[in-house]
Coordinates of C-alpha atoms in Angstrom, one line a residue:
I1 CA -9.0 -3.3 44.6
T2 CA -8.1 -6.2 42.5
Y3 CA -4.4 -7.3 42.0
T4 CA -4.0 -9.1 38.7
K5 CA -0.4 -8.1 37.7
V6 CA 2.9 -8.8 39.4
M7 CA 4.1 -5.7 41.2
N8 CA 7.8 -5.1 41.2
T9 CA 10.8 -3.2 40.0
K10 CA 13.8 -4.9 38.5
Q11 CA 16.2 -3.3 41.1
E12 CA 14.3 -5.0 44.0
K13 CA 14.5 -8.6 45.2
I14 CA 10.9 -9.7 45.3
I15 CA 9.6 -12.9 46.9
Y16 CA 6.1 -14.3 46.5
V17 CA 4.6 -16.7 49.0
F18 CA 1.2 -18.3 48.3
D19 CA -1.1 -20.4 50.5
F20 CA -2.4 -23.5 48.7
D21 CA -5.9 -24.5 49.5
D22 CA -8.6 -21.9 48.8
T23 CA -5.9 -19.5 47.7
L24 CA -3.8 -20.8 44.8
V25 CA -6.3 -23.6 44.1
M26 CA -9.8 -24.4 45.1
S27 CA -10.1 -27.9 46.5
S28 CA -13.0 -30.4 47.3
S29 CA -10.8 -32.0 50.0
C30 CA -12.5 -31.7 53.4
I31 CA -11.7 -31.8 57.1
R32 CA -13.9 -34.3 59.0
I33 CA -15.1 -33.8 62.5
Y34 CA -15.9 -36.9 64.6
D35 CA -17.7 -37.0 68.0
E36 CA -16.7 -39.0 71.1
N37 CA -18.3 -42.1 69.6
D38 CA -16.2 -41.7 66.4
E39 CA -19.3 -40.8 64.4
L40 CA -19.0 -38.2 61.7
V41 CA -20.4 -34.8 62.6
T42 CA -19.5 -32.7 59.6
C43 CA -17.3 -32.3 56.7
L44 CA -15.7 -28.8 56.2
T45 CA -13.7 -27.0 53.5
P46 CA -10.5 -25.3 54.7
S47 CA -12.3 -21.9 54.6
E48 CA -15.2 -23.2 56.6
Y49 CA -12.9 -24.8 59.2
H50 CA -11.2 -21.5 59.9
Y51 CA -14.4 -20.4 61.6
Y52 CA -15.6 -23.6 63.1
E53 CA -15.3 -24.2 66.8
V54 CA -14.3 -27.7 67.6
E55 CA -15.8 -29.2 70.8
S56 CA -13.2 -30.5 73.2
N57 CA -14.4 -34.1 72.9
H58 CA -14.5 -34.1 69.1
R59 CA -11.7 -35.4 66.8
V60 CA -10.4 -33.6 63.8
D61 CA -9.3 -35.7 60.8
Y62 CA -7.1 -34.1 58.2
S63 CA -6.3 -37.4 56.4
E64 CA -7.6 -36.1 53.0
F65 CA -4.9 -33.6 52.9
D66 CA -2.2 -36.1 53.4
K67 CA -3.1 -38.2 50.3
E68 CA -0.8 -38.1 47.4
F69 CA -3.3 -37.0 44.7
Y70 CA -2.4 -38.3 41.3
S71 CA -5.6 -36.9 39.8
I72 CA -6.4 -33.2 39.6
D73 CA -10.1 -33.9 39.8
P74 CA -10.6 -32.4 43.3
F75 CA -8.8 -29.2 42.3
K76 CA -9.2 -26.1 40.0
I77 CA -7.1 -23.0 39.7
N78 CA -8.2 -19.8 41.5
K79 CA -7.5 -17.8 38.3
P80 CA -6.6 -14.4 39.7
V81 CA -4.0 -15.8 42.1
G82 CA -3.0 -18.5 39.6
N83 CA -2.2 -15.7 37.1
I84 CA 0.0 -13.9 39.6
F85 CA 1.7 -17.1 40.5
N86 CA 2.6 -17.8 36.8
E87 CA 3.6 -14.2 36.2
A88 CA 5.9 -14.2 39.3
I89 CA 7.6 -17.4 38.1
E90 CA 8.0 -16.0 34.6
K91 CA 9.5 -12.7 35.8
F92 CA 11.6 -13.7 38.9
G93 CA 12.1 -17.5 38.4
K94 CA 11.0 -20.4 40.6
E95 CA 13.7 -19.6 43.2
N96 CA 11.7 -16.5 44.3
V97 CA 8.2 -18.1 44.4
Y98 CA 7.1 -20.2 47.4
I99 CA 4.1 -22.2 48.6
C100 CA 3.5 -22.2 52.3
S101 CA 0.6 -24.5 53.3
A102 CA -1.0 -25.7 56.4
R103 CA -0.9 -29.3 55.0
V104 CA 1.6 -31.6 56.6
N105 CA 2.6 -33.4 53.4
P106 CA 4.1 -31.4 50.6
K107 CA 4.0 -34.3 47.9
P108 CA 0.2 -33.8 47.0
I109 CA 0.9 -30.1 46.5
Q110 CA 3.8 -30.8 44.2
N111 CA 1.6 -33.2 42.2
V112 CA -1.2 -30.7 41.8
I113 CA 1.2 -27.8 40.8
E114 CA 2.9 -30.0 38.2
K115 CA -0.4 -31.2 36.7
L116 CA -2.4 -27.9 36.9
F117 CA 0.4 -25.3 36.3
G118 CA 3.1 -27.4 34.6
H119 CA 5.7 -26.3 37.1
S120 CA 8.0 -28.6 38.9
N121 CA 10.6 -28.1 41.6
I122 CA 8.6 -25.3 43.3
N123 CA 9.6 -24.3 46.9
I124 CA 6.9 -25.9 49.0
A125 CA 6.7 -25.8 52.8
A126 CA 4.0 -27.9 54.5
V127 CA 4.0 -26.4 58.0
G128 CA 0.7 -27.8 59.3
Y129 CA 0.2 -29.1 62.8
N130 CA -0.9 -32.6 62.8
G131 CA -1.7 -33.1 66.5
T132 CA -5.1 -33.2 68.3
N133 CA -4.9 -29.7 69.6
I134 CA -8.2 -28.0 68.9
N135 CA -6.4 -24.7 68.4
S136 CA -4.5 -25.9 65.3
T137 CA -5.6 -22.9 63.2
A138 CA -3.7 -20.6 65.5
I139 CA -0.7 -22.9 65.6
N140 CA -0.6 -23.1 61.9
A141 CA -0.7 -19.3 61.6
I142 CA 2.3 -19.0 63.9
R143 CA 4.1 -21.6 61.9
K144 CA 3.5 -19.7 58.7
K145 CA 4.8 -16.5 60.3
K146 CA 8.0 -18.3 61.4
Y147 CA 8.5 -19.7 58.0
I148 CA 8.3 -16.3 56.4
R149 CA 10.4 -14.7 59.1
D150 CA 13.2 -17.3 58.5
L151 CA 12.8 -16.9 54.7
V152 CA 13.3 -13.1 55.0
L153 CA 16.4 -13.5 57.3
K154 CA 17.9 -16.0 54.9
E155 CA 17.1 -14.6 51.5
K156 CA 17.0 -10.9 52.4
P157 CA 14.4 -9.7 49.9
N158 CA 13.2 -6.1 49.6
V159 CA 9.6 -7.1 49.4
V160 CA 7.5 -10.2 50.3
Y161 CA 4.0 -10.6 48.9
F162 CA 2.0 -13.1 50.9
Y163 CA -1.3 -14.4 49.6
D164 CA -3.7 -16.3 52.0
D165 CA -7.4 -16.7 52.6
N166 CA -7.1 -17.2 56.4
D167 CA -7.5 -14.2 58.7
H168 CA -5.3 -15.8 61.3
N169 CA -2.5 -16.4 58.9
L170 CA -2.7 -12.9 57.4
R171 CA -2.7 -11.2 60.8
E172 CA 0.3 -13.2 62.0
V173 CA 2.4 -12.6 58.9
H174 CA 1.4 -8.9 58.8
S175 CA 2.6 -8.5 62.3
L176 CA 6.1 -9.1 61.0
R177 CA 6.0 -5.5 60.0
K178 CA 6.6 -4.8 63.7
D179 CA 9.5 -7.2 63.9
E180 CA 12.6 -4.9 63.7
H181 CA 14.8 -7.7 62.4
V182 CA 12.3 -8.3 59.5
S183 CA 11.3 -4.7 58.8
S184 CA 14.9 -3.6 58.5
I185 CA 15.2 -6.0 55.5
A186 CA 11.9 -6.3 53.8
S187 CA 8.5 -4.8 53.4
I188 CA 5.7 -7.3 54.0
R189 CA 2.6 -7.0 51.8
S190 CA -0.2 -9.3 52.9
I191 CA -3.0 -9.9 50.5
E192 CA -6.3 -11.4 51.5
V193 CA -7.9 -13.9 49.1
N194 CA -11.6 -14.2 49.1
N195 CA -12.5 -16.4 46.1
E196 CA -11.6 -14.2 43.2
Y197 CA -11.4 -10.9 45.2
L198 CA -8.0 -9.8 46.5
R199 CA -7.4 -7.1 49.1
M200 CA -4.1 -5.9 50.3
L201 CA -3.9 -5.2 54.1
K202 CA -3.2 -1.6 55.0
D203 CA 0.2 -0.8 56.5
D204 CA -1.4 0.2 59.8
E205 CA -4.2 -2.4 59.9
D206 CA -4.5 -3.8 63.4
C207 CA -3.1 -7.3 63.2
N208 CA -4.4 -8.3 66.6
Q209 CA -8.0 -7.5 65.8
D210 CA -10.3 -10.3 64.4
N211 CA -11.4 -8.9 61.0
S212 CA -14.2 -11.2 59.8
R213 CA -15.3 -11.0 56.2

């Protein structure tokens, strides 16, 4: 199933939340892994890092994701998701479209959105964990879940569409369907992004099971 149109009715309050790297845009930025001697072991894309097991004596360097890019050279739009992003802004306005990223600095995201999409003043949350904990992927997923939970409780939408390429993030956010405080307000629709292929998670899909692609 491919989702290329904004799904809505005018009577409902709809919110769209997009991940940034490898979802809304494709980036050449990489995560660097260093060994105990501070020698480079490997460079990973965000998607590759999701499935990489960091050894306990290795260091993870996210510094490329903190740079304030004033060039769009490392980025290109992921067209199917980018189209939905633009359509959502056109139909619902910027106030109902959000970016929730595992980066720790929102400024580079804003720069890229302005230059690639021509949109300014987009709601951007950079919720990434910047510590040395090797389980940062799980921590970031929990932070995204909390962000969307807080957003639902504050804005009280009828429907939230969440787009992400990371299984951990999708499972955590999808589990909000079991949160009675959230489910009494909004329906959570989680959409997995795998390059140009989009898949909506089923209502009863097991959020605690590791679904590898």
